[in-house]
mmCIF file of C-alpha atoms and ligand atoms in Angstrom:
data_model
loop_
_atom_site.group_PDB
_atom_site.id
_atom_site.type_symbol
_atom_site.label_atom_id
_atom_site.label_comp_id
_atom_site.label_asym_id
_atom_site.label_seq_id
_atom_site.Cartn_x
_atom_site.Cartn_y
_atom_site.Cartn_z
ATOM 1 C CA UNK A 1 80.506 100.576 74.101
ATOM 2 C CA UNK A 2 82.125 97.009 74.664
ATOM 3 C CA UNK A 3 81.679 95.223 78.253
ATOM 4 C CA UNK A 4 84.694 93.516 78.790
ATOM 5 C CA UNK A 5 85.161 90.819 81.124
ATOM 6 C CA UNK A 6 88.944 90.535 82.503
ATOM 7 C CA UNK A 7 90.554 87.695 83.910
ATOM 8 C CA UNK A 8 94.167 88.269 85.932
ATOM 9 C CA UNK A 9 96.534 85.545 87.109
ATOM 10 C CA UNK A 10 100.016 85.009 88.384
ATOM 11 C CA UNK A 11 102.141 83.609 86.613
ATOM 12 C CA UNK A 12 106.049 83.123 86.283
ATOM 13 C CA UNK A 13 107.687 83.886 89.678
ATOM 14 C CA UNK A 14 106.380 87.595 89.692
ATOM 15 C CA UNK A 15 104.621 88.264 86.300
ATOM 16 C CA UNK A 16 100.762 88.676 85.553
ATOM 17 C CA UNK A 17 98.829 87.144 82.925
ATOM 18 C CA UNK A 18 95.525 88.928 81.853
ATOM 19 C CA UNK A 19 92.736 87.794 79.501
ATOM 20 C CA UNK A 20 90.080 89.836 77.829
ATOM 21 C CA UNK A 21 87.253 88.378 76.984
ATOM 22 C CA UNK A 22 84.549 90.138 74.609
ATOM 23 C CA UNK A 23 81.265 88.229 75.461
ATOM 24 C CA UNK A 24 79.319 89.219 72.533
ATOM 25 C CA UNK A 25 81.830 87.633 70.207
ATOM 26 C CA UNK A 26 83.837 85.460 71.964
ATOM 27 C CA UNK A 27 86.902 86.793 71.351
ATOM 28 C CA UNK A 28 89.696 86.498 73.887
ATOM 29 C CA UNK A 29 93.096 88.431 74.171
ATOM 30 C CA UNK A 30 96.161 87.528 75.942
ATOM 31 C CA UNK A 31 98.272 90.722 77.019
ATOM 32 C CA UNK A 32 101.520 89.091 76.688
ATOM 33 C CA UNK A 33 102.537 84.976 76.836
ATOM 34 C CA UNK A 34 104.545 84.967 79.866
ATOM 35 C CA UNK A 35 104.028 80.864 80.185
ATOM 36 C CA UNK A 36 102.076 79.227 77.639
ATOM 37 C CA UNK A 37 101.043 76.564 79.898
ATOM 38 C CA UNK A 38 99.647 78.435 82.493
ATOM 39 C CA UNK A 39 98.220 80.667 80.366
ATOM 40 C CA UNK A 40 96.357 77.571 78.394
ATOM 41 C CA UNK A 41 95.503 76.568 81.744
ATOM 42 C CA UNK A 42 93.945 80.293 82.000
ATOM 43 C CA UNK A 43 91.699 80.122 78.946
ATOM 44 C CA UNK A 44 90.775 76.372 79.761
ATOM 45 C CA UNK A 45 89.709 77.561 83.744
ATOM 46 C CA UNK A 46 87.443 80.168 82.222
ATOM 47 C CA UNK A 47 86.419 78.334 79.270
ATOM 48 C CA UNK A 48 87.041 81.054 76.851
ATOM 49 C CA UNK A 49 89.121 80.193 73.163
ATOM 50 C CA UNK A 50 92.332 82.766 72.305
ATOM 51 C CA UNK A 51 92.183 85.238 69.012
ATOM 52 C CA UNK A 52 94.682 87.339 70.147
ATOM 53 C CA UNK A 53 97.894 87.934 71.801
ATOM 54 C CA UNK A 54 98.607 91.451 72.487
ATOM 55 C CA UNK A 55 102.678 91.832 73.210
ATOM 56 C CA UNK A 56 103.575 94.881 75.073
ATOM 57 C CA UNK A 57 107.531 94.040 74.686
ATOM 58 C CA UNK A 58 110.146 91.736 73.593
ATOM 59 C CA UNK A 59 111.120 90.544 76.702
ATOM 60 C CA UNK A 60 111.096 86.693 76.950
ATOM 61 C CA UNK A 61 109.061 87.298 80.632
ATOM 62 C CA UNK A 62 106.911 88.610 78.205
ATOM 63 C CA UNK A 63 106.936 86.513 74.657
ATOM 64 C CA UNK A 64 107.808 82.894 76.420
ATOM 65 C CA UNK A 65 104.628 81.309 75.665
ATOM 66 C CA UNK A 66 104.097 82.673 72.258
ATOM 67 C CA UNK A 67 105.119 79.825 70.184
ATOM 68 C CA UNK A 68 103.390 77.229 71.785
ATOM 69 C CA UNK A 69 100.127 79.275 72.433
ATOM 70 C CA UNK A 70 100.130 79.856 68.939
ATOM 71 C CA UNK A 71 100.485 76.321 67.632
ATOM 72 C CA UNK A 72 97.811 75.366 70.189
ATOM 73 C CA UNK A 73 95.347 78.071 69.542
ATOM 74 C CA UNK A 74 95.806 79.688 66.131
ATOM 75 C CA UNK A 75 95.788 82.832 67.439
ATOM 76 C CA UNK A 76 97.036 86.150 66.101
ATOM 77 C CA UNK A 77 99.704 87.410 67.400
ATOM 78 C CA UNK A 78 99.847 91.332 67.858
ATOM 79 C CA UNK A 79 102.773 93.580 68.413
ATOM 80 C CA UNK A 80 105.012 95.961 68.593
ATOM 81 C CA UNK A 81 106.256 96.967 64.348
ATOM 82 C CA UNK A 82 109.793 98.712 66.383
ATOM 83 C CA UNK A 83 110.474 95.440 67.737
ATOM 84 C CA UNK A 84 108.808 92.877 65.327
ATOM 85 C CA UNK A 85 112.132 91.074 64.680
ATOM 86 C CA UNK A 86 112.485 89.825 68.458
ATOM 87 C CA UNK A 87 108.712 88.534 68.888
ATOM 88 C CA UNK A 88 108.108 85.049 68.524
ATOM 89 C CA UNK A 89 105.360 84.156 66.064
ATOM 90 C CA UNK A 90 104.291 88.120 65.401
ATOM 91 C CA UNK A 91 101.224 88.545 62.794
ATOM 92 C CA UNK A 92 100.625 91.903 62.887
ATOM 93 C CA UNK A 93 102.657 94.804 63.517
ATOM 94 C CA UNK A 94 101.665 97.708 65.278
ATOM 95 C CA UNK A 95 102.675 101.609 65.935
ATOM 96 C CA UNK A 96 101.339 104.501 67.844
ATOM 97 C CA UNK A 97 98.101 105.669 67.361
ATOM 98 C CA UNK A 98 96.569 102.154 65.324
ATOM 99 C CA UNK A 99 93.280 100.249 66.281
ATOM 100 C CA UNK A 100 93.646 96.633 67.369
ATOM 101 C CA UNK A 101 90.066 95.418 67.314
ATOM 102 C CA UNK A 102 89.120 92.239 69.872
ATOM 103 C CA UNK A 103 85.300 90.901 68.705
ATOM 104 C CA UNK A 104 83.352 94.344 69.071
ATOM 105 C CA UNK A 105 86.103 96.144 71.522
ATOM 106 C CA UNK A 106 88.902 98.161 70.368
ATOM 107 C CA UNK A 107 92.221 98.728 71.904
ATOM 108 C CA UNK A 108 94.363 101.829 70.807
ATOM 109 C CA UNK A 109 98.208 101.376 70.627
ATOM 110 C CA UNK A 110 99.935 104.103 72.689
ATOM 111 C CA UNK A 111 103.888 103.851 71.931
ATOM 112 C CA UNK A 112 105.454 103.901 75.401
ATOM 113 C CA UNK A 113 109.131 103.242 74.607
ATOM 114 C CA UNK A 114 111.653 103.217 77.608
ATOM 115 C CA UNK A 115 112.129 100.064 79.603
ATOM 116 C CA UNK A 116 112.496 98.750 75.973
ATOM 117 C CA UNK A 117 112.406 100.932 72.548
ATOM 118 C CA UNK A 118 109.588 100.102 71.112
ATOM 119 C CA UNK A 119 107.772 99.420 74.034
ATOM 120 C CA UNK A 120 103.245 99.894 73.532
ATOM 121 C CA UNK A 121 100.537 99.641 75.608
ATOM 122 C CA UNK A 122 96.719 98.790 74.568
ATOM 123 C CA UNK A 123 94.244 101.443 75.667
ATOM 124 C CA UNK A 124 90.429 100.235 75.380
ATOM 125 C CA UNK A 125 88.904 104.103 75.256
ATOM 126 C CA UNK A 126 85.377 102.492 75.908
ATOM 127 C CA UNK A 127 86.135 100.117 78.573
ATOM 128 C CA UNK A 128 88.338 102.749 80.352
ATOM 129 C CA UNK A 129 91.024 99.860 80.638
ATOM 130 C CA UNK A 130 95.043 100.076 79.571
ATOM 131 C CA UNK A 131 97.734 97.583 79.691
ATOM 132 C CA UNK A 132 101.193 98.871 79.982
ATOM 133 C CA UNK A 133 103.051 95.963 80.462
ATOM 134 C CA UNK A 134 106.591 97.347 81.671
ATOM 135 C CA UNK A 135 106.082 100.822 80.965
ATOM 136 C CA UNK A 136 104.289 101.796 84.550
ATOM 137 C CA UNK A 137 103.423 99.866 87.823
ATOM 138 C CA UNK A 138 101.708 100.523 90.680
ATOM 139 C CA UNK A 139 103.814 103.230 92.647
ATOM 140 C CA UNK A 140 106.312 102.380 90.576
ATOM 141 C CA UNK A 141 107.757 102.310 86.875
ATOM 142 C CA UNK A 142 109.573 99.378 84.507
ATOM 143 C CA UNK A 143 113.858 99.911 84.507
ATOM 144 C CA UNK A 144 114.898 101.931 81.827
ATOM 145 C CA UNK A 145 116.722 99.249 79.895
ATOM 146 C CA UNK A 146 116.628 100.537 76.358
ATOM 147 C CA UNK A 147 115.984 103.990 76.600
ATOM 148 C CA UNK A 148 116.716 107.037 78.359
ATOM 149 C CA UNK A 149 115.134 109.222 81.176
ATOM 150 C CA UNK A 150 113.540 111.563 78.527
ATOM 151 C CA UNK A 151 112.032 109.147 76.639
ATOM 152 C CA UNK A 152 110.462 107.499 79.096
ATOM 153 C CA UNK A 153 109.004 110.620 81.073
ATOM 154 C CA UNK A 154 107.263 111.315 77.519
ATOM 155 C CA UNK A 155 105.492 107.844 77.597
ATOM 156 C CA UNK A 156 104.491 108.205 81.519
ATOM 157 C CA UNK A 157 103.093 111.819 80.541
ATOM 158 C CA UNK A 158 100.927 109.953 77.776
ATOM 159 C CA UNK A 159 99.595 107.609 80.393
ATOM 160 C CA UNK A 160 99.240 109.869 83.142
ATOM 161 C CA UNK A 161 97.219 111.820 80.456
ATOM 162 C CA UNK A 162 94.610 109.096 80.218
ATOM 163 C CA UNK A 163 90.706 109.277 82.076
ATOM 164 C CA UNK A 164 91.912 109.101 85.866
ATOM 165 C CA UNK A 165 89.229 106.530 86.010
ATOM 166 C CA UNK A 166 90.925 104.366 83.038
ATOM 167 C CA UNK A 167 92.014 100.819 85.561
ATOM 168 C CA UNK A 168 95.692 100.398 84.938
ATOM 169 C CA UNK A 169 96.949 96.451 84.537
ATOM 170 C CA UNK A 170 100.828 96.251 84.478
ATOM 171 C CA UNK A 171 103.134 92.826 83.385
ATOM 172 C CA UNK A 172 104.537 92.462 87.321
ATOM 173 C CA UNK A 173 103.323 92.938 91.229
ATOM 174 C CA UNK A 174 106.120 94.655 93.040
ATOM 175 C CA UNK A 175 103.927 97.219 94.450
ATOM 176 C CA UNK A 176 105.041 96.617 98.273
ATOM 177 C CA UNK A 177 108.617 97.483 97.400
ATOM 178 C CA UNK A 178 107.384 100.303 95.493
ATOM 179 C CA UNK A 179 105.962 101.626 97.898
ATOM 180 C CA UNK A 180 108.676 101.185 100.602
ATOM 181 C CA UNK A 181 110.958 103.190 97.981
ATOM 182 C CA UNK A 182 108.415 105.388 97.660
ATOM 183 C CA UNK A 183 107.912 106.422 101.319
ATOM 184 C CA UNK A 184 111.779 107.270 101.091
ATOM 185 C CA UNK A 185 110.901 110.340 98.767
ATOM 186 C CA UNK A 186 107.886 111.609 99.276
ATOM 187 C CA UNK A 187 106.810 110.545 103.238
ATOM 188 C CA UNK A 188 104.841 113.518 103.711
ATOM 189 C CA UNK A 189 102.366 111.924 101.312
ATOM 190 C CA UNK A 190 99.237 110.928 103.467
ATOM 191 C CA UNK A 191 97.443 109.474 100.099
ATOM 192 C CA UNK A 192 101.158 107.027 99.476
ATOM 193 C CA UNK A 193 100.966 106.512 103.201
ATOM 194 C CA UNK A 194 97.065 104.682 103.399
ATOM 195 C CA UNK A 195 98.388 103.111 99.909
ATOM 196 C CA UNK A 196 101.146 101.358 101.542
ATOM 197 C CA UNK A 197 99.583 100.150 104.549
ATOM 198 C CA UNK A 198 97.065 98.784 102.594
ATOM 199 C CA UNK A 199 99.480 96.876 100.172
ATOM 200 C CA UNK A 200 101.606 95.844 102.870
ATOM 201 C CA UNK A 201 98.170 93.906 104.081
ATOM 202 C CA UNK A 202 96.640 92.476 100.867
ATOM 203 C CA UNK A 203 100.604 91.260 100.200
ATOM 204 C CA UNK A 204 100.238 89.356 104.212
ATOM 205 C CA UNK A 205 97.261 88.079 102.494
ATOM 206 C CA UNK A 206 98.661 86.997 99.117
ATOM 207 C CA UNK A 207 96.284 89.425 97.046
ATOM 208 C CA UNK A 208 96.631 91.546 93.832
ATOM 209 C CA UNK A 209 97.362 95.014 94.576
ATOM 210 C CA UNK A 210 96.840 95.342 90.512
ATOM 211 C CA UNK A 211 94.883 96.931 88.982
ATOM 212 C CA UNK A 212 95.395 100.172 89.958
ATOM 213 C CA UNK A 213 93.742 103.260 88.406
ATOM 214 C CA UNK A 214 95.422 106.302 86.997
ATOM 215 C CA UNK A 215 93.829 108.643 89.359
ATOM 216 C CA UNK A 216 95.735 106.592 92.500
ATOM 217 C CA UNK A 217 98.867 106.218 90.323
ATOM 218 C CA UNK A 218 99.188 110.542 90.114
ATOM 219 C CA UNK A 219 98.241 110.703 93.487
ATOM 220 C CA UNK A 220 101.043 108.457 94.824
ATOM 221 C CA UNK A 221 103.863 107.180 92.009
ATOM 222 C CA UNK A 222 106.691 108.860 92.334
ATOM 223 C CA UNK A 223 107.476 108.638 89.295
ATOM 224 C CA UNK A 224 104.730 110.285 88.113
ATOM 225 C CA UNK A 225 105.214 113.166 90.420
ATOM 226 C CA UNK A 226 108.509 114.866 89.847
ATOM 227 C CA UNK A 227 106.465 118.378 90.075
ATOM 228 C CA UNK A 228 105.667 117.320 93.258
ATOM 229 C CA UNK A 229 107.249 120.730 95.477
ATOM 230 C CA UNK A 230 108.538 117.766 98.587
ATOM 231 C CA UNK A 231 109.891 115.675 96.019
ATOM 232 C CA UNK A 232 111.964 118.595 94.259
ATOM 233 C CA UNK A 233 112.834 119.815 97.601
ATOM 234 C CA UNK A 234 114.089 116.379 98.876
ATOM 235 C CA UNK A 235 116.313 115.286 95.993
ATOM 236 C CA UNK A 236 117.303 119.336 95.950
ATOM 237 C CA UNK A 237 116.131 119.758 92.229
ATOM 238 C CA UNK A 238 113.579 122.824 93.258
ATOM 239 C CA UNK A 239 112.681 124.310 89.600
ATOM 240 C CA UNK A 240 114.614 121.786 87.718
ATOM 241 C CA UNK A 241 113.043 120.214 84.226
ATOM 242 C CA UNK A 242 110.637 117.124 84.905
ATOM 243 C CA UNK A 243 112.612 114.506 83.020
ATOM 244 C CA UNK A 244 115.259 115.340 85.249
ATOM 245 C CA UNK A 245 113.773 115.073 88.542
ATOM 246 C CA UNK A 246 112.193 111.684 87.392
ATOM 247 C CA UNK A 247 115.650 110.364 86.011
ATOM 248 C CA UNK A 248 116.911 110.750 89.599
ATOM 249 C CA UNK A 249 113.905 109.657 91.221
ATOM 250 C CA UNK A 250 114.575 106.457 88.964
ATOM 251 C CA UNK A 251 118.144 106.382 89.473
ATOM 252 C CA UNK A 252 117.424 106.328 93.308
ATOM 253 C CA UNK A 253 115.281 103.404 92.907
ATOM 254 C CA UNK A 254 118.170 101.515 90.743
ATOM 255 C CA UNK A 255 120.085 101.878 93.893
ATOM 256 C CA UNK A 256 117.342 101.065 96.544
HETATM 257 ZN ZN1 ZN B 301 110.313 93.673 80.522
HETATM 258 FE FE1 FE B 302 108.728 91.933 82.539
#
Protein backbone atom coordinates (compact mmCIF):
# COMPACT_ATOMS: atom_id res chain seq x y z
CA UNK A 1 0.00 0.00 0.00
CA UNK A 2 2.02 3.14 -1.32
CA UNK A 3 0.62 6.83 -0.49
CA UNK A 4 1.39 8.74 -3.33
CA UNK A 5 1.52 12.33 -3.44
CA UNK A 6 0.70 13.85 -7.08
CA UNK A 7 1.60 17.04 -8.38
CA UNK A 8 -0.28 18.36 -11.88
CA UNK A 9 0.72 21.37 -13.95
CA UNK A 10 0.14 22.98 -17.29
CA UNK A 11 2.38 23.01 -19.43
CA UNK A 12 2.94 23.53 -23.31
CA UNK A 13 -0.06 25.45 -24.75
CA UNK A 14 -2.60 22.63 -23.71
CA UNK A 15 -0.58 19.66 -22.25
CA UNK A 16 -0.30 18.47 -18.49
CA UNK A 17 2.67 17.60 -16.65
CA UNK A 18 2.25 15.24 -13.56
CA UNK A 19 4.75 14.19 -10.88
CA UNK A 20 4.58 11.30 -8.50
CA UNK A 21 6.21 11.50 -5.64
CA UNK A 22 6.75 8.34 -3.24
CA UNK A 23 7.44 9.97 0.22
CA UNK A 24 8.91 7.07 1.88
CA UNK A 25 11.68 6.89 -0.67
CA UNK A 26 11.88 9.87 -2.39
CA UNK A 27 11.40 8.79 -5.58
CA UNK A 28 9.74 11.01 -8.16
CA UNK A 29 8.20 10.14 -11.66
CA UNK A 30 7.52 12.31 -14.52
CA UNK A 31 4.54 10.93 -16.77
CA UNK A 32 5.89 12.22 -19.91
CA UNK A 33 8.59 15.41 -20.62
CA UNK A 34 6.37 17.68 -22.40
CA UNK A 35 8.95 20.82 -21.57
CA UNK A 36 11.93 20.09 -19.69
CA UNK A 37 12.10 23.45 -18.31
CA UNK A 38 8.93 23.72 -16.87
CA UNK A 39 8.97 20.51 -15.76
CA UNK A 40 12.53 21.23 -13.83
CA UNK A 41 10.77 24.15 -12.67
CA UNK A 42 8.04 21.46 -11.37
CA UNK A 43 10.40 19.28 -9.34
CA UNK A 44 12.37 22.47 -8.09
CA UNK A 45 8.65 24.20 -6.83
CA UNK A 46 7.99 21.05 -4.87
CA UNK A 47 11.40 20.27 -3.93
CA UNK A 48 11.31 16.71 -4.92
CA UNK A 49 14.58 15.04 -7.19
CA UNK A 50 13.44 12.91 -10.63
CA UNK A 51 14.16 8.86 -10.89
CA UNK A 52 11.88 8.36 -13.44
CA UNK A 53 10.26 9.37 -16.56
CA UNK A 54 7.35 7.35 -17.48
CA UNK A 55 6.55 7.98 -21.50
CA UNK A 56 3.10 7.12 -22.48
CA UNK A 57 3.95 7.86 -26.38
CA UNK A 58 6.31 9.06 -28.90
CA UNK A 59 4.85 12.13 -29.56
CA UNK A 60 7.30 15.10 -29.25
CA UNK A 61 4.21 16.96 -27.00
CA UNK A 62 5.09 14.14 -25.13
CA UNK A 63 9.11 13.25 -25.26
CA UNK A 64 10.30 17.17 -25.74
CA UNK A 65 11.94 17.49 -22.52
CA UNK A 66 13.50 14.13 -22.33
CA UNK A 67 16.95 14.89 -23.29
CA UNK A 68 17.56 17.69 -21.27
CA UNK A 69 15.71 16.32 -18.13
CA UNK A 70 17.86 13.52 -18.42
CA UNK A 71 21.23 15.24 -18.61
CA UNK A 72 20.02 17.40 -15.70
CA UNK A 73 18.65 14.75 -13.49
CA UNK A 74 20.04 11.30 -14.31
CA UNK A 75 16.94 9.90 -14.42
CA UNK A 76 15.64 6.71 -15.99
CA UNK A 77 13.82 6.94 -18.64
CA UNK A 78 10.81 4.42 -19.03
CA UNK A 79 8.86 3.46 -22.06
CA UNK A 80 7.09 2.07 -24.45
CA UNK A 81 9.50 -1.42 -26.06
CA UNK A 82 6.81 -0.95 -29.56
CA UNK A 83 8.05 2.42 -29.90
CA UNK A 84 11.57 2.48 -28.24
CA UNK A 85 13.26 3.68 -31.46
CA UNK A 86 11.36 7.19 -31.45
CA UNK A 87 11.94 8.04 -27.58
CA UNK A 88 14.59 10.27 -26.75
CA UNK A 89 17.00 8.97 -24.13
CA UNK A 90 14.78 5.53 -23.40
CA UNK A 91 16.41 3.14 -20.56
CA UNK A 92 14.05 0.70 -20.20
CA UNK A 93 11.60 -0.77 -22.38
CA UNK A 94 8.33 -1.79 -21.48
CA UNK A 95 5.18 -4.07 -22.71
CA UNK A 96 1.82 -5.01 -21.45
CA UNK A 97 1.38 -6.51 -18.35
CA UNK A 98 5.28 -5.50 -16.72
CA UNK A 99 5.89 -3.79 -13.24
CA UNK A 100 7.57 -0.39 -13.27
CA UNK A 101 8.45 0.10 -9.63
CA UNK A 102 8.75 4.05 -8.28
CA UNK A 103 10.53 3.85 -4.47
CA UNK A 104 7.92 1.40 -2.75
CA UNK A 105 4.89 2.03 -5.44
CA UNK A 106 4.35 0.06 -8.45
CA UNK A 107 2.83 1.03 -11.68
CA UNK A 108 1.50 -1.76 -14.11
CA UNK A 109 1.93 -1.16 -17.92
CA UNK A 110 -1.44 -1.57 -19.68
CA UNK A 111 -0.73 -1.51 -23.65
CA UNK A 112 -3.30 0.97 -24.96
CA UNK A 113 -2.29 1.28 -28.63
CA UNK A 114 -4.47 3.59 -30.93
CA UNK A 115 -3.77 7.29 -31.03
CA UNK A 116 -0.23 5.81 -31.57
CA UNK A 117 0.78 1.89 -31.87
CA UNK A 118 2.41 1.24 -29.11
CA UNK A 119 0.75 3.54 -27.05
CA UNK A 120 0.80 2.39 -22.62
CA UNK A 121 -0.53 3.72 -19.76
CA UNK A 122 0.82 3.24 -15.97
CA UNK A 123 -1.78 1.81 -13.62
CA UNK A 124 -0.73 2.11 -9.76
CA UNK A 125 -3.28 -0.93 -8.52
CA UNK A 126 -2.64 0.32 -4.85
CA UNK A 127 -2.97 3.94 -5.25
CA UNK A 128 -6.08 3.46 -7.50
CA UNK A 129 -4.32 6.02 -9.95
CA UNK A 130 -3.70 5.54 -14.04
CA UNK A 131 -2.09 7.70 -16.53
CA UNK A 132 -3.20 7.31 -20.04
CA UNK A 133 -1.57 9.94 -21.65
CA UNK A 134 -3.41 10.11 -25.19
CA UNK A 135 -5.27 7.06 -24.98
CA UNK A 136 -8.54 8.60 -23.01
CA UNK A 137 -9.61 12.14 -21.77
CA UNK A 138 -12.14 13.43 -19.91
CA UNK A 139 -15.43 13.02 -22.06
CA UNK A 140 -13.35 12.48 -24.63
CA UNK A 141 -10.60 10.16 -26.33
CA UNK A 142 -6.88 10.86 -28.09
CA UNK A 143 -7.26 10.91 -32.40
CA UNK A 144 -6.68 7.72 -33.76
CA UNK A 145 -3.45 8.54 -35.53
CA UNK A 146 -1.74 5.19 -35.78
CA UNK A 147 -4.28 2.78 -35.36
CA UNK A 148 -7.65 1.84 -36.18
CA UNK A 149 -11.19 2.00 -34.56
CA UNK A 150 -10.85 -1.66 -33.33
CA UNK A 151 -7.82 -1.34 -31.80
CA UNK A 152 -8.48 1.37 -29.94
CA UNK A 153 -12.05 0.30 -28.57
CA UNK A 154 -9.92 -2.79 -27.14
CA UNK A 155 -7.60 -0.40 -25.13
CA UNK A 156 -10.71 1.91 -23.88
CA UNK A 157 -12.46 -1.52 -22.81
CA UNK A 158 -9.16 -2.26 -20.72
CA UNK A 159 -9.46 1.08 -19.04
CA UNK A 160 -13.01 1.27 -18.66
CA UNK A 161 -12.38 -2.17 -16.98
CA UNK A 162 -10.34 -0.62 -14.20
CA UNK A 163 -11.80 0.12 -10.20
CA UNK A 164 -14.45 2.95 -11.12
CA UNK A 165 -12.79 4.64 -8.26
CA UNK A 166 -9.15 4.37 -10.00
CA UNK A 167 -8.57 8.77 -10.65
CA UNK A 168 -7.84 9.02 -14.33
CA UNK A 169 -4.86 11.74 -15.32
CA UNK A 170 -4.69 12.24 -19.17
CA UNK A 171 -1.56 14.21 -21.30
CA UNK A 172 -4.19 17.29 -22.39
CA UNK A 173 -7.37 19.48 -20.94
CA UNK A 174 -9.87 19.75 -23.72
CA UNK A 175 -12.64 18.62 -21.62
CA UNK A 176 -15.03 21.77 -22.41
CA UNK A 177 -14.99 20.91 -26.09
CA UNK A 178 -15.52 17.44 -25.20
CA UNK A 179 -18.18 17.97 -23.71
CA UNK A 180 -19.86 20.40 -26.19
CA UNK A 181 -19.33 17.39 -28.78
CA UNK A 182 -20.58 15.32 -26.43
CA UNK A 183 -23.96 17.00 -25.75
CA UNK A 184 -24.39 16.62 -29.67
CA UNK A 185 -24.79 12.72 -29.18
CA UNK A 186 -26.01 11.84 -26.23
CA UNK A 187 -28.18 15.20 -24.81
CA UNK A 188 -30.55 13.16 -23.03
CA UNK A 189 -27.70 12.44 -20.62
CA UNK A 190 -28.58 14.31 -17.28
CA UNK A 191 -25.12 12.90 -15.63
CA UNK A 192 -23.01 14.63 -19.20
CA UNK A 193 -25.37 17.52 -18.71
CA UNK A 194 -24.25 18.59 -14.68
CA UNK A 195 -20.64 17.49 -16.14
CA UNK A 196 -20.64 20.15 -18.64
CA UNK A 197 -22.01 22.92 -16.78
CA UNK A 198 -19.64 22.33 -14.32
CA UNK A 199 -16.57 22.31 -16.76
CA UNK A 200 -17.85 25.11 -18.61
CA UNK A 201 -17.39 26.99 -14.97
CA UNK A 202 -14.06 25.70 -13.57
CA UNK A 203 -12.76 26.53 -17.48
CA UNK A 204 -14.39 30.60 -16.69
CA UNK A 205 -12.25 30.06 -13.76
CA UNK A 206 -9.05 28.69 -15.32
CA UNK A 207 -9.19 25.28 -13.27
CA UNK A 208 -8.29 21.59 -14.00
CA UNK A 209 -11.21 19.65 -14.92
CA UNK A 210 -8.46 16.60 -14.71
CA UNK A 211 -8.42 14.21 -12.99
CA UNK A 212 -11.35 12.57 -13.66
CA UNK A 213 -12.32 9.10 -12.34
CA UNK A 214 -13.38 6.10 -14.33
CA UNK A 215 -16.70 5.84 -12.74
CA UNK A 216 -17.60 9.66 -14.27
CA UNK A 217 -15.76 8.77 -17.51
CA UNK A 218 -18.57 5.52 -18.16
CA UNK A 219 -21.13 7.60 -16.99
CA UNK A 220 -20.59 10.42 -19.52
CA UNK A 221 -17.67 9.72 -22.43
CA UNK A 222 -19.06 9.00 -25.34
CA UNK A 223 -16.69 7.18 -26.33
CA UNK A 224 -16.95 4.90 -23.79
CA UNK A 225 -20.60 4.42 -24.32
CA UNK A 226 -21.36 3.13 -27.76
CA UNK A 227 -23.92 0.53 -25.96
CA UNK A 228 -25.51 3.38 -24.86
CA UNK A 229 -29.47 2.57 -26.52
CA UNK A 230 -29.72 6.96 -27.37
CA UNK A 231 -26.42 6.87 -28.75
CA UNK A 232 -27.14 3.76 -31.15
CA UNK A 233 -30.41 5.24 -31.86
CA UNK A 234 -29.00 8.73 -32.77
CA UNK A 235 -26.16 7.78 -35.11
CA UNK A 236 -28.90 4.91 -36.39
CA UNK A 237 -26.46 1.96 -35.52
CA UNK A 238 -29.30 0.17 -33.12
CA UNK A 239 -27.64 -3.48 -32.60
CA UNK A 240 -24.55 -2.73 -34.47
CA UNK A 241 -20.92 -4.12 -33.05
CA UNK A 242 -19.30 -1.66 -30.39
CA UNK A 243 -16.14 -0.84 -32.30
CA UNK A 244 -18.35 0.34 -34.83
CA UNK A 245 -20.56 2.62 -33.10
CA UNK A 246 -17.40 4.14 -31.37
CA UNK A 247 -15.50 4.51 -34.81
CA UNK A 248 -18.39 6.80 -35.84
CA UNK A 249 -18.82 8.39 -32.66
CA UNK A 250 -14.99 9.25 -33.26
CA UNK A 251 -15.32 10.01 -36.77
CA UNK A 252 -18.08 12.58 -35.77
CA UNK A 253 -15.78 14.22 -33.46
CA UNK A 254 -12.92 14.41 -36.36
CA UNK A 255 -15.48 16.48 -38.06
CA UNK A 256 -16.85 18.60 -35.09
ZN1 LIG B 1 -0.07 12.37 -28.71
FE1 LIG C 1 -0.35 14.85 -26.86
Amino acid sequence: MSRLQIHQFPTRSDNYGVLVHDASSGATAAIDAPDAEELLAALHEKGWALSHILTTHHHHDHTAGNTIVKRMTGCTIVGPAKEAGSIPGIDVKVKDGETVEIGSAKARVIETPGHTKGHVSYYFPDDDLVFVGDTLFSVGCGKLLEGDAKTMWSSLKKLAALPPVTKLYCGHEYTNNNCRFALTVEPENDTLRARAAEVAALAEEGEPALPTTIAQELATNPFLRPSSPAIQKRLDMEGRELWEVFGEIRRRKDRF
